[in-house]
Short mmCIF file of C-alpha atoms in Angstrom, two decimals:
data_model
loop_
_atom_site.label_atom_id
_atom_site.label_comp_id
_atom_site.label_asym_id
_atom_site.label_seq_id
_atom_site.Cartn_x
_atom_site.Cartn_y
_atom_site.Cartn_z
CA MET A 1 15.58 15.34 -11.32
CA TYR A 2 12.86 15.68 -14.00
CA GLU A 3 10.54 18.68 -13.93
CA PRO A 4 7.12 19.23 -15.19
CA GLU A 5 8.52 21.51 -17.92
CA ASP A 6 10.96 18.80 -19.35
CA LYS A 7 10.24 17.49 -22.58
CA MET A 8 8.68 13.99 -22.48
CA ILE A 9 10.84 12.78 -25.13
CA SER A 10 14.07 13.62 -23.21
CA LEU A 11 12.85 11.77 -20.27
CA ILE A 12 12.31 8.56 -22.44
CA ARG A 13 15.53 9.04 -24.38
CA ASP A 14 17.45 8.91 -21.20
CA ASN A 15 15.52 5.99 -19.69
CA TYR A 16 14.20 3.87 -22.42
CA GLY A 17 13.23 1.33 -19.27
CA LEU A 18 10.29 3.81 -18.51
CA LEU A 19 8.41 3.10 -21.78
CA GLN A 20 6.48 0.40 -19.91
CA SER A 21 5.59 2.85 -17.07
CA LEU A 22 4.13 5.24 -19.82
CA GLY A 23 1.72 2.50 -20.69
CA SER A 24 0.64 1.74 -17.05
CA PHE A 25 0.03 5.36 -16.41
CA GLY A 26 -2.25 5.29 -19.41
CA ILE A 27 0.04 7.69 -21.61
CA SER A 28 0.13 6.86 -25.26
CA LEU A 29 3.24 7.42 -27.47
CA GLY A 30 3.03 10.00 -30.10
CA PHE A 31 3.30 13.01 -27.76
CA GLY A 32 5.86 14.82 -30.11
CA ASP A 33 7.62 17.71 -28.28
CA LYS A 34 5.28 18.10 -25.53
CA THR A 35 6.40 18.65 -22.12
CA VAL A 36 5.76 16.27 -19.22
CA LYS A 37 2.99 18.40 -17.75
CA GLU A 38 1.26 18.81 -21.13
CA THR A 39 1.40 15.06 -22.06
CA CYS A 40 0.10 14.16 -18.41
CA GLU A 41 -2.61 16.46 -18.67
CA ASN A 42 -3.51 15.20 -22.22
CA ASN A 43 -3.87 11.83 -20.94
CA ASP A 44 -5.62 12.77 -17.55
CA VAL A 45 -2.57 11.59 -15.49
CA ASP A 46 -1.54 13.60 -12.20
CA THR A 47 1.76 15.09 -13.36
CA HIS A 48 3.20 15.25 -9.65
CA THR A 49 2.48 11.70 -9.14
CA PHE A 50 3.79 10.67 -12.57
CA LEU A 51 7.13 12.47 -11.69
CA ALA A 52 7.31 10.95 -8.31
CA VAL A 53 7.37 7.60 -9.53
CA VAL A 54 9.52 8.15 -12.59
CA ASN A 55 12.20 10.29 -10.66
CA TYR A 56 12.25 7.40 -8.15
CA ILE A 57 12.70 4.72 -10.76
CA ALA A 58 15.21 6.56 -12.98
CA ASN A 59 17.27 8.16 -10.16
CA GLY A 60 16.19 6.70 -6.67
CA TYR A 61 15.18 10.17 -5.78
CA GLY A 62 12.19 10.98 -3.54
CA GLU A 63 10.97 11.70 -0.10
CA PHE A 64 7.24 10.38 0.17
CA GLU A 65 6.49 10.14 3.73
CA ALA A 66 5.48 13.66 4.02
CA ASP A 67 4.33 14.02 0.29
CA GLU A 68 0.69 15.10 0.60
CA GLN A 69 0.28 15.92 -3.04
CA LEU A 70 0.52 12.41 -4.33
CA SER A 71 -2.69 11.06 -5.93
CA VAL A 72 -3.53 7.88 -4.64
CA PRO A 73 -6.20 7.05 -7.27
CA THR A 74 -3.44 7.65 -10.01
CA LEU A 75 -0.87 5.42 -8.04
CA LEU A 76 -3.69 2.79 -7.79
CA HIS A 77 -4.35 2.82 -11.28
CA TYR A 78 -0.65 2.51 -12.25
CA LEU A 79 -0.07 -0.45 -10.15
CA GLU A 80 -3.16 -2.14 -11.19
CA ALA A 81 -2.12 -1.68 -14.88
CA CYS A 82 1.39 -2.94 -13.84
CA HIS A 83 0.03 -6.11 -12.58
CA ALA A 84 -2.13 -6.68 -15.92
CA TYR A 85 1.10 -6.00 -17.98
CA PHE A 86 3.23 -8.55 -16.01
CA LEU A 87 0.58 -11.36 -15.62
CA ASP A 88 -1.25 -11.02 -18.82
CA PHE A 89 1.74 -10.24 -21.02
CA GLN A 90 5.13 -10.66 -19.63
CA LEU A 91 4.75 -14.02 -17.94
CA PRO A 92 3.30 -15.85 -21.01
CA TYR A 93 5.81 -14.15 -23.27
CA ILE A 94 8.77 -15.13 -21.49
CA ARG A 95 7.42 -18.76 -21.21
CA ARG A 96 7.13 -18.97 -25.10
CA GLU A 97 10.69 -17.64 -25.46
CA LEU A 98 11.88 -20.49 -23.15
CA GLN A 99 10.03 -23.06 -25.14
CA GLU A 100 11.35 -21.75 -28.39
CA SER A 101 15.04 -21.63 -26.90
CA LEU A 102 15.13 -24.88 -25.17
CA ASP A 103 15.21 -28.37 -26.75
CA GLU A 104 11.80 -29.85 -25.89
CA HIS A 105 13.38 -33.41 -25.70
CA ASP A 106 15.86 -32.52 -23.25
CA SER A 107 15.06 -33.60 -19.68
CA LEU A 108 16.74 -30.74 -17.88
CA ALA A 109 14.98 -28.45 -20.41
CA LYS A 110 11.75 -29.78 -19.18
CA LEU A 111 12.65 -29.14 -15.50
CA ILE A 112 13.49 -25.55 -16.28
CA LEU A 113 10.05 -25.11 -17.72
CA ARG A 114 8.60 -26.50 -14.67
CA PHE A 115 10.62 -24.35 -12.55
CA TYR A 116 9.39 -21.37 -14.59
CA ASP A 117 5.85 -22.42 -14.25
CA GLU A 118 6.14 -22.50 -10.30
CA TYR A 119 7.73 -19.23 -10.26
CA ALA A 120 4.89 -17.78 -12.52
CA HIS A 121 2.38 -19.38 -10.14
CA GLU A 122 4.12 -17.77 -7.03
CA ILE A 123 4.09 -14.29 -8.87
CA ARG A 124 0.48 -14.76 -10.01
CA ARG A 125 -0.56 -15.47 -6.25
CA HIS A 126 1.46 -12.54 -5.00
CA MET A 127 -0.10 -10.09 -7.26
CA LYS A 128 -3.67 -11.52 -7.17
CA TYR A 129 -3.57 -11.06 -3.31
CA GLU A 130 -3.04 -7.53 -3.86
CA GLN A 131 -5.49 -7.21 -6.31
CA LYS A 132 -8.03 -9.06 -4.21
CA THR A 133 -7.26 -7.60 -0.67
CA LEU A 134 -5.05 -4.52 -1.07
CA PHE A 135 -6.39 -2.50 -3.90
CA PRO A 136 -10.11 -2.94 -2.91
CA TYR A 137 -9.03 -1.71 0.66
CA VAL A 138 -7.27 1.41 -0.79
CA GLN A 139 -10.29 2.26 -3.19
CA SER A 140 -12.63 2.15 0.07
CA LEU A 141 -10.05 4.61 1.84
CA VAL A 142 -10.24 6.99 -1.35
CA GLU A 143 -14.14 6.82 -1.24
CA GLY A 144 -14.10 7.70 2.50
CA VAL A 145 -15.65 4.30 3.59
CA PRO A 146 -12.60 2.36 4.87
CA ALA A 147 -12.99 -1.46 5.19
CA THR A 148 -12.65 -2.70 8.67
CA GLY A 149 -10.12 -5.33 9.96
CA TYR A 150 -7.24 -4.66 7.49
CA ASP A 151 -4.57 -1.91 7.39
CA VAL A 152 -1.77 -1.21 5.24
CA GLU A 153 0.64 -2.26 8.11
CA THR A 154 -0.55 -5.87 7.69
CA PHE A 155 0.29 -5.67 3.73
CA SER A 156 3.55 -3.94 4.71
CA LYS A 157 4.82 -6.77 7.17
CA HIS A 158 4.25 -9.40 4.70
CA HIS A 159 5.19 -7.85 1.58
CA GLY A 160 8.56 -8.74 -0.04
CA ALA A 161 9.80 -9.11 -3.64
CA ALA A 162 8.74 -12.33 -5.27
CA ASP A 163 11.65 -12.58 -7.60
CA LYS A 164 13.89 -15.21 -5.99
CA LYS A 165 12.88 -17.98 -8.24
CA LEU A 166 13.64 -15.85 -11.36
CA ARG A 167 17.11 -15.18 -10.16
CA GLU A 168 17.32 -18.97 -9.55
CA LEU A 169 16.13 -19.69 -13.03
CA LYS A 170 18.63 -17.21 -14.38
CA LEU A 171 21.45 -18.92 -13.03
CA LEU A 172 20.36 -22.50 -13.81
CA ILE A 173 20.17 -21.44 -17.43
CA ILE A 174 23.61 -20.01 -17.46
CA LYS A 175 25.20 -22.69 -15.53
CA TYR A 176 23.69 -25.83 -17.13
CA LEU A 177 22.19 -25.18 -20.41
CA PRO A 178 24.94 -23.96 -22.88
CA GLN A 179 23.74 -24.19 -26.42
CA ASP A 180 25.24 -23.79 -29.88
CA GLY A 181 23.94 -22.08 -33.07
CA LEU A 182 20.40 -20.60 -33.31
CA HIS A 183 19.36 -22.02 -30.00
CA ASN A 184 22.40 -20.16 -28.27
CA ASN A 185 20.93 -17.04 -29.66
CA GLN A 186 17.57 -17.48 -28.51
CA LEU A 187 18.56 -18.52 -25.15
CA THR A 188 20.83 -15.39 -24.91
CA ALA A 189 17.82 -13.13 -25.96
CA THR A 190 15.59 -14.85 -23.27
CA LEU A 191 18.08 -14.36 -20.57
CA HIS A 192 18.26 -10.74 -21.44
CA ASP A 193 14.55 -10.55 -20.95
CA ILE A 194 14.79 -12.36 -17.51
CA TYR A 195 17.22 -9.84 -16.61
CA GLU A 196 15.08 -6.94 -17.64
CA ASN A 197 11.88 -8.68 -15.63
CA GLU A 198 14.25 -8.97 -12.52
CA VAL A 199 14.83 -5.32 -12.67
CA TRP A 200 11.24 -4.44 -13.26
CA LEU A 201 10.11 -6.51 -10.34
CA GLN A 202 12.57 -4.81 -7.91
CA GLN A 203 11.41 -1.47 -9.09
CA HIS A 204 7.69 -2.38 -8.93
CA ALA A 205 8.21 -3.60 -5.26
CA MET A 206 10.19 -0.44 -4.34
CA VAL A 207 7.37 1.88 -5.79
CA GLU A 208 4.80 0.01 -3.72
CA ASP A 209 7.04 -0.02 -0.42
CA HIS A 210 8.28 3.69 -0.60
CA ILE A 211 5.65 5.50 -2.57
CA PHE A 212 2.26 3.67 -2.43
CA VAL A 213 2.49 2.49 1.46
CA PRO A 214 3.52 5.90 2.66
CA ALA A 215 0.39 7.44 0.76
CA ILE A 216 -1.81 4.83 2.03
CA ARG A 217 -0.69 5.47 5.72
CA ARG A 218 -1.71 9.16 5.09
CA LEU A 219 -5.14 8.14 3.77
CA GLU A 220 -5.50 6.04 7.01
CA ARG A 221 -4.32 8.85 9.42
CA LEU A 222 -6.99 11.24 7.73
CA ALA A 223 -9.78 8.51 8.03
CA LYS A 224 -8.99 8.11 11.73
CA GLN A 225 -9.15 11.89 12.19
CA SER A 226 -12.48 12.09 10.32
CA ASP A 227 -13.65 9.31 12.58
CA ILE A 228 -12.60 11.14 15.79
CA THR A 229 -14.30 14.32 14.52
CA ARG A 230 -17.51 12.76 13.71
CA ASN A 231 -17.39 10.86 17.15
CA ILE A 232 -16.95 14.37 18.92
CA SER A 233 -19.70 16.00 16.91
CA ASP A 234 -21.88 13.00 17.57
CA MET A 235 -21.32 13.53 21.35
CA VAL A 236 -21.87 17.37 21.18
CA PHE A 237 -25.08 16.59 19.46
CA LYS A 238 -26.20 14.12 22.09
CA ALA A 239 -25.12 16.39 24.72
CA ARG A 240 -27.08 19.32 23.51
CA THR A 241 -30.27 17.31 22.71
CA GLY A 242 -29.98 14.90 25.61
CA GLN A 243 -30.08 11.82 23.49
CA ASN A 244 -27.55 9.73 25.60
CA SER A 245 -29.27 6.50 25.80
CA GLU A 246 -29.04 6.26 29.51
CA ALA A 247 -27.79 9.30 31.76
CA LEU A 248 -25.10 8.93 34.14
CA SER A 249 -25.86 9.23 37.73
CA ASP A 250 -24.12 11.96 39.94
CA ARG A 251 -21.91 9.48 41.56
CA GLU A 252 -21.02 7.91 38.07
CA LYS A 253 -20.09 11.42 36.89
CA ASP A 254 -17.90 11.89 39.74
CA VAL A 255 -16.09 8.48 38.82
CA VAL A 256 -15.54 9.95 35.36
CA VAL A 257 -14.21 13.14 36.47
CA SER A 258 -11.77 11.27 38.67
CA LEU A 259 -10.62 9.01 35.75
CA VAL A 260 -10.09 11.97 33.52
CA GLN A 261 -7.80 13.43 36.36
CA GLY A 262 -5.75 10.24 36.24
CA MET A 263 -6.72 8.59 39.49
CA ALA A 264 -6.65 4.85 39.78
CA ASN A 265 -9.31 2.71 41.25
CA LYS A 266 -7.98 2.79 45.00
CA GLU A 267 -7.58 6.57 44.58
CA ILE A 268 -10.99 7.18 43.50
CA ALA A 269 -12.31 4.94 46.34
CA ASP A 270 -10.57 6.92 48.87
CA HIS A 271 -11.65 10.28 47.26
CA LEU A 272 -15.20 9.46 46.93
CA CYS A 273 -15.24 7.43 50.31
CA ILE A 274 -16.51 4.26 48.52
CA SER A 275 -15.07 0.66 48.21
CA VAL A 276 -12.98 -0.31 45.21
CA ASN A 277 -15.54 -2.68 44.23
CA THR A 278 -17.94 -0.15 44.01
CA VAL A 279 -15.72 1.80 41.56
CA ILE A 280 -15.35 -1.07 39.42
CA THR A 281 -19.08 -1.35 39.32
CA HIS A 282 -19.44 2.35 38.38
CA ARG A 283 -16.84 1.82 35.60
CA ARG A 284 -18.61 -1.00 34.20
CA ASN A 285 -22.02 0.87 34.20
CA ILE A 286 -20.24 3.99 32.63
CA ALA A 287 -18.75 1.78 29.96
CA ARG A 288 -22.17 0.22 29.22
CA LYS A 289 -24.21 3.38 29.19
CA LEU A 290 -21.70 5.41 27.07
CA GLN A 291 -20.09 2.78 25.08
CA ILE A 292 -16.76 4.33 25.83
CA HIS A 293 -13.89 2.25 27.21
CA SER A 294 -10.69 4.41 26.74
CA PRO A 295 -9.43 7.22 29.00
CA ALA A 296 -9.30 9.44 25.74
CA GLY A 297 -12.92 8.63 25.04
CA LEU A 298 -13.91 9.39 28.72
CA THR A 299 -11.86 12.80 28.61
CA ILE A 300 -13.65 13.99 25.55
CA TYR A 301 -16.99 13.00 26.97
CA ALA A 302 -16.28 14.96 30.10
CA ILE A 303 -15.28 17.96 28.24
CA VAL A 304 -18.06 17.91 25.78
CA ASN A 305 -20.67 17.52 28.54
CA GLY A 306 -19.10 20.12 30.96
CA LEU A 307 -17.85 17.81 33.65
CA VAL A 308 -14.36 19.28 33.33
CA ASP A 309 -12.83 22.30 31.71
CA ILE A 310 -10.63 21.75 28.91
CA SER A 311 -7.93 24.00 30.52
CA SER A 312 -7.62 21.60 33.47
CA VAL A 313 -7.06 18.65 31.42
CA LYS A 314 -3.68 17.38 30.58
CA LEU A 315 -3.60 16.60 26.91
#
């Protein structure tokens, strides 16, 4: 496992495939004999996050569910740069290689190029979705104003590696397009690059699934905790200043206390000597007045407003 005090050059010497990762982190070459930490700091990159990604790509090492030191802005910048690299450079580059290595008059070669274009379209759609939907959502979490109607589980359930067509393309070329001479050399070089891209896409998907998604889940949990804290504070303020939009009647307070104690509608009716229909009406009025619909919310309300003692509540 690589550490902050290791030389950056040794990390790259051991894993030349990490060169592209350097660029996506915004780290320029020419770092001499500087350590990983020195190089990251000189390029305004979070060292811990950089090493988390590098160690995972190079060695498959990492436990990220509980890693609270990961920098989400650094991960977001890294993934955005990875997308730009692949969409703006790598996809067009491979297509040019294919054109140069295939006989443009061969019908099968034309089909291979069409197949590649379909693959490129699928990859572009896949990454554009993340750029349009996932990345702005994560940025809103970082800024403390999470967007509603979306969460990382929605993304995670539908996220999968979009490299099946690339594997098919590679096999089609190997099986059906043997060439001689110069074209054979060009095609072999192109196949090598396709193999490299297949590996890169797999690593990219794994970084998203095993590092980025857990980091977003932590942000979501923090956002929910902040919302709960704000709601409780708001309740306390309203209770102290008498700003409840509409005060509960004494009977409605009795119903709230009964609900907090875990009673069902029939039990509340028997306890308060009223009908079940009356209990339901009281509950409807309570929800309308307080805009609270959950048992947990009513419990917090009852505690804050002194209707029950917190020591008597089963949490």
